[in-house]
Amino acid sequence: MGLTRRQFLWGAVGGLSAFSVPELARARARAVLQVAYAGSMGALMHGGVAPVMARDFGLRIEGRAQGALGLAHMIMAGTIRPDVFISITRGPMDIVLRAGHAQEAFAVASTELVLAYSPRTPLAAAFARAGRGGHKPWWRVLEEPGVRFGRTDPLTDPQGLNVLFMMDLAERYYGVPGLVRRVLGPVVNDRQIFPEPEVMARLQGGQLDASSAYKPQPAALGLPYLTLPPSINLGDAAYEKTYETVSLRLQGRVHRPSPLVFYAAVLHGSGNAVAARRFIAWLRAPAGQAVLRRYHYDGPRGAPALRA
């Protein structure tokens, strides 16, 4: 499934049989792909994907990184009109599919939720030792007075929802009633909520002690993190039924977690639809998967495509 630069560009303009000379020239001039993607993918897109697209395929990626749920609503409302949408979990992608903005979406990667912490926090040693013999578990460290915890907005970002689900699962898994309330406070807690890119920056600067994160985020920045049991980290499809035992009512709608799979779709009305399809094919091919692995993403693990 690997694509050479010539094959990519040839496919992106559909071949001479489908285009007149002026159309071919216009298609080549459109070698820009607008991609709206989950904010957690920033390091991957800027440092990994975009340079390869520019170097090997002559294609410039212009991205919009934001909470996938917020992006889905903007696409549905027509506020933004990207060529490609990449979502984390199926929920935001289902919104786009049901609204008729795409035909299908393909799984391109997966990940898991981890607990990232700042190397500058006074609690760094406690986090590093968490769970080892005689030391506090990670959730007890988070209960320490004055811990500065960061997360994203559950109203606009799937990660903001997922940390709530994870902590609810942890409360049950460890048998610790009230854990969610003590660590996270209210569902929308202004003292903890920041834009997704800002959370990692605050960890690096020591302005936060710990935060929720998808594994590639702290790994790409060299920040320490703790892995969590698969029954609570939302990263293992074998535990999907366990994940679905928790739910959250938010803005009149009941939300349930699903495995952390990244889905990519070509949007209807794309000005560069063929190149968009080739781009997604590259993400799924061995060459694209190698870039994803280099940025600490796991493969899609056989997750099926989503269809409208």
GROMACS .gro file of C-alpha atoms in nm:
model
  308
    1MET     CA    1   0.000   0.000   0.000
    2GLY     CA    2   0.304   0.232  -0.001
    3LEU     CA    3   0.277   0.523  -0.245
    4THR     CA    4   0.558   0.689  -0.433
    5ARG     CA    5   0.550   1.065  -0.483
    6ARG     CA    6   0.463   1.017  -0.849
    7GLN     CA    7   0.179   0.776  -0.768
    8PHE     CA    8   0.040   1.009  -0.503
    9LEU     CA    9   0.037   1.317  -0.724
   10TRP     CA   10  -0.092   1.118  -1.020
   11GLY     CA   11  -0.377   0.982  -0.812
   12ALA     CA   12  -0.443   1.322  -0.661
   13VAL     CA   13  -0.521   1.473  -1.001
   14GLY     CA   14  -0.700   1.169  -1.138
   15GLY     CA   15  -0.476   1.100  -1.439
   16LEU     CA   16  -0.465   1.268  -1.781
   17SER     CA   17  -0.763   1.073  -1.905
   18ALA     CA   18  -0.987   1.249  -1.653
   19PHE     CA   19  -0.847   1.605  -1.677
   20SER     CA   20  -0.788   1.853  -1.955
   21VAL     CA   21  -0.458   2.046  -1.950
   22PRO     CA   22  -0.609   2.354  -1.776
   23GLU     CA   23  -0.782   2.131  -1.520
   24LEU     CA   24  -0.455   1.948  -1.460
   25ALA     CA   25  -0.276   2.275  -1.395
   26ARG     CA   26  -0.546   2.387  -1.153
   27ALA     CA   27  -0.532   2.053  -0.968
   28ARG     CA   28  -0.156   2.083  -0.926
   29ALA     CA   29  -0.202   2.435  -0.795
   30ARG     CA   30  -0.437   2.292  -0.533
   31ALA     CA   31  -0.163   2.080  -0.371
   32VAL     CA   32  -0.284   2.195  -0.030
   33LEU     CA   33  -0.486   1.973   0.200
   34GLN     CA   34  -0.695   2.122   0.478
   35VAL     CA   35  -0.700   1.878   0.769
   36ALA     CA   36  -0.900   1.926   1.090
   37TYR     CA   37  -0.768   1.690   1.354
   38ALA     CA   38  -0.791   1.608   1.723
   39GLY     CA   39  -0.573   1.850   1.919
   40SER     CA   40  -0.370   1.570   2.075
   41MET     CA   41  -0.224   1.493   1.731
   42GLY     CA   42  -0.035   1.821   1.700
   43ALA     CA   43   0.318   1.682   1.741
   44LEU     CA   44   0.248   1.399   1.497
   45MET     CA   45   0.101   1.624   1.229
   46HIS     CA   46   0.359   1.902   1.255
   47GLY     CA   47   0.669   1.694   1.317
   48GLY     CA   48   0.587   1.369   1.138
   49VAL     CA   49   0.311   1.379   0.878
   50ALA     CA   50   0.340   1.729   0.729
   51PRO     CA   51   0.714   1.709   0.651
   52VAL     CA   52   0.671   1.371   0.477
   53MET     CA   53   0.379   1.499   0.272
   54ALA     CA   54   0.578   1.804   0.165
   55ARG     CA   55   0.901   1.617   0.094
   56ASP     CA   56   0.771   1.302  -0.072
   57PHE     CA   57   0.443   1.414  -0.227
   58GLY     CA   58   0.467   1.790  -0.275
   59LEU     CA   59   0.152   1.829  -0.069
   60ARG     CA   60   0.120   2.103   0.193
   61ILE     CA   61  -0.085   2.017   0.499
   62GLU     CA   62  -0.274   2.308   0.651
   63GLY     CA   63  -0.413   2.187   0.981
   64ARG     CA   64  -0.662   2.294   1.244
   65ALA     CA   65  -0.597   2.128   1.580
   66GLN     CA   66  -0.877   2.139   1.832
   67GLY     CA   67  -1.098   1.917   2.046
   68ALA     CA   68  -1.254   1.667   1.806
   69LEU     CA   69  -1.604   1.717   1.944
   70GLY     CA   70  -1.583   2.090   1.887
   71LEU     CA   71  -1.449   2.034   1.535
   72ALA     CA   72  -1.735   1.797   1.457
   73HIS     CA   73  -1.992   2.060   1.554
   74MET     CA   74  -1.811   2.326   1.350
   75ILE     CA   75  -1.811   2.097   1.046
   76MET     CA   76  -2.180   2.021   1.097
   77ALA     CA   77  -2.258   2.394   1.120
   78GLY     CA   78  -2.049   2.477   0.813
   79THR     CA   79  -1.817   2.703   1.013
   80ILE     CA   80  -1.514   2.517   0.878
   81ARG     CA   81  -1.483   2.317   0.555
   82PRO     CA   82  -1.171   2.097   0.572
   83ASP     CA   83  -1.087   1.826   0.322
   84VAL     CA   84  -1.016   1.567   0.593
   85PHE     CA   85  -1.141   1.524   0.949
   86ILE     CA   86  -0.951   1.304   1.197
   87SER     CA   87  -1.133   1.223   1.519
   88ILE     CA   88  -1.039   1.044   1.840
   89THR     CA   89  -1.315   0.792   1.932
   90ARG     CA   90  -1.614   0.732   1.713
   91GLY     CA   91  -1.845   0.986   1.883
   92PRO     CA   92  -1.733   1.304   1.701
   93MET     CA   93  -1.704   1.116   1.371
   94ASP     CA   94  -2.056   0.976   1.410
   95ILE     CA   95  -2.183   1.334   1.438
   96VAL     CA   96  -2.023   1.421   1.105
   97LEU     CA   97  -2.142   1.102   0.935
   98ARG     CA   98  -2.500   1.135   1.059
   99ALA     CA   99  -2.512   1.496   0.940
  100GLY     CA  100  -2.423   1.379   0.588
  101HIS     CA  101  -2.082   1.548   0.572
  102ALA     CA  102  -1.893   1.225   0.495
  103GLN     CA  103  -1.967   0.881   0.356
  104GLU     CA  104  -1.730   0.669   0.564
  105ALA     CA  105  -1.442   0.694   0.809
  106PHE     CA  106  -1.143   0.461   0.843
  107ALA     CA  107  -0.954   0.366   1.158
  108VAL     CA  108  -0.593   0.481   1.125
  109ALA     CA  109  -0.452   0.445   1.479
  110SER     CA  110  -0.533   0.383   1.844
  111THR     CA  111  -0.396   0.485   2.181
  112GLU     CA  112  -0.462   0.471   2.555
  113LEU     CA  113  -0.521   0.719   2.834
  114VAL     CA  114  -0.225   0.773   3.071
  115LEU     CA  115  -0.146   0.990   3.371
  116ALA     CA  116   0.123   1.242   3.278
  117TYR     CA  117   0.312   1.436   3.542
  118SER     CA  118   0.558   1.722   3.550
  119PRO     CA  119   0.925   1.648   3.619
  120ARG     CA  120   0.923   1.977   3.812
  121THR     CA  121   0.644   1.888   4.052
  122PRO     CA  122   0.742   1.817   4.414
  123LEU     CA  123   0.535   1.501   4.371
  124ALA     CA  124   0.746   1.366   4.082
  125ALA     CA  125   0.916   1.103   4.300
  126ALA     CA  126   0.580   0.996   4.446
  127PHE     CA  127   0.435   0.954   4.098
  128ALA     CA  128   0.744   0.764   3.978
  129ARG     CA  129   0.715   0.519   4.270
  130ALA     CA  130   0.335   0.497   4.262
  131GLY     CA  131   0.203   0.146   4.303
  132ARG     CA  132   0.535  -0.009   4.398
  133GLY     CA  133   0.564  -0.200   4.725
  134GLY     CA  134   0.496   0.024   5.021
  135HIS     CA  135   0.423   0.335   4.814
  136LYS     CA  136   0.096   0.516   4.748
  137PRO     CA  137  -0.098   0.425   4.432
  138TRP     CA  138  -0.130   0.698   4.171
  139TRP     CA  139  -0.481   0.792   4.273
  140ARG     CA  140  -0.372   0.849   4.633
  141VAL     CA  141  -0.101   1.086   4.510
  142LEU     CA  142  -0.367   1.280   4.318
  143GLU     CA  143  -0.562   1.317   4.643
  144GLU     CA  144  -0.273   1.503   4.810
  145PRO     CA  145  -0.375   1.857   4.918
  146GLY     CA  146  -0.305   2.127   4.663
  147VAL     CA  147  -0.238   1.899   4.364
  148ARG     CA  148  -0.274   2.096   4.042
  149PHE     CA  149  -0.443   1.865   3.792
  150GLY     CA  150  -0.507   1.955   3.428
  151ARG     CA  151  -0.765   1.828   3.183
  152THR     CA  152  -0.960   1.949   2.883
  153ASP     CA  153  -1.318   2.064   2.843
  154PRO     CA  154  -1.565   1.773   2.832
  155LEU     CA  155  -1.809   1.995   2.640
  156THR     CA  156  -1.579   2.022   2.338
  157ASP     CA  157  -1.304   1.762   2.365
  158PRO     CA  158  -1.333   1.381   2.385
  159GLN     CA  159  -1.029   1.368   2.613
  160GLY     CA  160  -1.215   1.586   2.859
  161LEU     CA  161  -1.492   1.326   2.861
  162ASN     CA  162  -1.253   1.034   2.865
  163VAL     CA  163  -1.071   1.138   3.183
  164LEU     CA  164  -1.410   1.152   3.356
  165PHE     CA  165  -1.488   0.803   3.231
  166MET     CA  166  -1.142   0.677   3.331
  167MET     CA  167  -1.171   0.811   3.684
  168ASP     CA  168  -1.520   0.664   3.718
  169LEU     CA  169  -1.385   0.326   3.607
  170ALA     CA  170  -1.091   0.367   3.847
  171GLU     CA  171  -1.328   0.444   4.134
  172ARG     CA  172  -1.498   0.109   4.071
  173TYR     CA  173  -1.180  -0.083   3.987
  174TYR     CA  174  -0.999   0.019   4.307
  175GLY     CA  175  -1.315   0.028   4.520
  176VAL     CA  176  -1.271   0.391   4.627
  177PRO     CA  177  -1.609   0.567   4.651
  178GLY     CA  178  -1.594   0.941   4.583
  179LEU     CA  179  -1.263   0.930   4.396
  180VAL     CA  180  -1.396   1.122   4.095
  181ARG     CA  181  -1.531   1.402   4.311
  182ARG     CA  182  -1.216   1.433   4.523
  183VAL     CA  183  -0.973   1.439   4.230
  184LEU     CA  184  -1.171   1.616   3.958
  185GLY     CA  185  -1.434   1.815   4.145
  186PRO     CA  186  -1.734   1.916   3.931
  187VAL     CA  187  -1.767   1.788   3.575
  188VAL     CA  188  -1.680   2.132   3.439
  189ASN     CA  189  -1.410   2.256   3.676
  190ASP     CA  190  -1.263   2.584   3.556
  191ARG     CA  191  -0.959   2.542   3.782
  192GLN     CA  192  -0.855   2.226   3.596
  193ILE     CA  193  -0.972   2.285   3.239
  194PHE     CA  194  -0.736   2.423   2.972
  195PRO     CA  195  -0.711   2.402   2.592
  196GLU     CA  196  -0.550   2.072   2.492
  197PRO     CA  197  -0.209   2.207   2.375
  198GLU     CA  198  -0.187   2.425   2.686
  199VAL     CA  199  -0.213   2.128   2.922
  200MET     CA  200   0.116   1.979   2.804
  201ALA     CA  201   0.285   2.320   2.804
  202ARG     CA  202   0.180   2.376   3.165
  203LEU     CA  203   0.317   2.033   3.262
  204GLN     CA  204   0.649   2.116   3.099
  205GLY     CA  205   0.665   2.448   3.281
  206GLY     CA  206   0.569   2.301   3.618
  207GLN     CA  207   0.244   2.499   3.638
  208LEU     CA  208   0.056   2.169   3.668
  209ASP     CA  209   0.154   1.866   3.874
  210ALA     CA  210  -0.029   1.607   3.665
  211SER     CA  211  -0.284   1.572   3.388
  212SER     CA  212  -0.475   1.326   3.179
  213ALA     CA  213  -0.318   1.258   2.840
  214TYR     CA  214  -0.320   1.024   2.547
  215LYS     CA  215   0.005   0.826   2.549
  216PRO     CA  216   0.163   1.000   2.244
  217GLN     CA  217   0.136   1.344   2.404
  218PRO     CA  218   0.382   1.314   2.695
  219ALA     CA  219   0.591   1.056   2.507
  220ALA     CA  220   0.655   1.301   2.222
  221LEU     CA  221   0.768   1.569   2.466
  222GLY     CA  222   0.980   1.346   2.689
  223LEU     CA  223   0.745   1.400   2.984
  224PRO     CA  224   0.708   1.116   3.237
  225TYR     CA  225   0.378   0.931   3.257
  226LEU     CA  226   0.215   0.633   3.426
  227THR     CA  227   0.035   0.362   3.234
  228LEU     CA  228  -0.299   0.248   3.371
  229PRO     CA  229  -0.471  -0.093   3.379
  230PRO     CA  230  -0.635  -0.180   3.044
  231SER     CA  231  -0.973  -0.213   3.213
  232ILE     CA  232  -0.970   0.162   3.283
  233ASN     CA  233  -0.735   0.317   3.021
  234LEU     CA  234  -0.992   0.300   2.735
  235GLY     CA  235  -0.722   0.159   2.506
  236ASP     CA  236  -0.820  -0.207   2.473
  237ALA     CA  237  -1.122  -0.310   2.265
  238ALA     CA  238  -1.135  -0.635   2.464
  239TYR     CA  239  -1.268  -0.427   2.754
  240GLU     CA  240  -1.526  -0.233   2.552
  241LYS     CA  241  -1.817  -0.382   2.749
  242THR     CA  242  -1.645  -0.282   3.075
  243TYR     CA  243  -1.595   0.073   2.948
  244GLU     CA  244  -1.963   0.097   2.856
  245THR     CA  245  -2.067   0.035   3.218
  246VAL     CA  246  -2.001   0.403   3.294
  247SER     CA  247  -2.181   0.700   3.146
  248LEU     CA  248  -2.220   1.074   3.185
  249ARG     CA  249  -2.516   1.299   3.116
  250LEU     CA  250  -2.398   1.628   2.972
  251GLN     CA  251  -2.611   1.898   2.808
  252GLY     CA  252  -2.911   1.666   2.800
  253ARG     CA  253  -2.727   1.382   2.629
  254VAL     CA  254  -2.593   1.058   2.776
  255HIS     CA  255  -2.232   0.987   2.677
  256ARG     CA  256  -2.056   0.650   2.704
  257PRO     CA  257  -1.688   0.575   2.642
  258SER     CA  258  -1.556   0.379   2.349
  259PRO     CA  259  -1.205   0.249   2.272
  260LEU     CA  260  -0.955   0.521   2.179
  261VAL     CA  261  -0.943   0.476   1.803
  262PHE     CA  262  -0.856   0.755   1.557
  263TYR     CA  263  -1.082   0.774   1.252
  264ALA     CA  264  -1.017   0.971   0.931
  265ALA     CA  265  -1.275   1.075   0.673
  266VAL     CA  266  -1.285   1.270   0.348
  267LEU     CA  267  -1.555   1.533   0.379
  268HIS     CA  268  -1.816   1.598   0.114
  269GLY     CA  269  -1.745   1.915  -0.080
  270SER     CA  270  -1.369   1.881  -0.044
  271GLY     CA  271  -1.182   2.088  -0.301
  272ASN     CA  272  -0.914   1.818  -0.322
  273ALA     CA  273  -1.108   1.497  -0.256
  274VAL     CA  274  -0.886   1.259  -0.452
  275ALA     CA  275  -0.572   1.381  -0.275
  276ALA     CA  276  -0.764   1.354   0.053
  277ARG     CA  277  -0.842   0.989  -0.019
  278ARG     CA  278  -0.479   0.925  -0.108
  279PHE     CA  279  -0.371   1.091   0.215
  280ILE     CA  280  -0.590   0.861   0.423
  281ALA     CA  281  -0.466   0.561   0.224
  282TRP     CA  282  -0.109   0.665   0.313
  283LEU     CA  283  -0.198   0.691   0.683
  284ARG     CA  284  -0.327   0.332   0.672
  285ALA     CA  285  -0.035   0.201   0.464
  286PRO     CA  286   0.294   0.070   0.611
  287ALA     CA  287   0.475   0.399   0.545
  288GLY     CA  288   0.215   0.603   0.731
  289GLN     CA  289   0.188   0.350   1.011
  290ALA     CA  290   0.565   0.369   1.060
  291VAL     CA  291   0.538   0.745   1.115
  292LEU     CA  292   0.251   0.690   1.359
  293ARG     CA  293   0.453   0.435   1.556
  294ARG     CA  294   0.748   0.673   1.570
  295TYR     CA  295   0.515   0.917   1.746
  296HIS     CA  296   0.398   0.651   1.993
  297TYR     CA  297   0.062   0.568   1.834
  298ASP     CA  298  -0.057   0.211   1.817
  299GLY     CA  299  -0.213   0.056   1.508
  300PRO     CA  300  -0.591   0.055   1.455
  301ARG     CA  301  -0.608  -0.303   1.587
  302GLY     CA  302  -0.866  -0.415   1.335
  303ALA     CA  303  -1.125  -0.150   1.422
  304PRO     CA  304  -1.390  -0.154   1.147
  305ALA     CA  305  -1.473   0.143   0.926
  306LEU     CA  306  -1.765   0.370   1.021
  307ARG     CA  307  -2.032   0.444   0.765
  308ALA     CA  308  -2.313   0.697   0.738
   0.00000   0.00000   0.00000
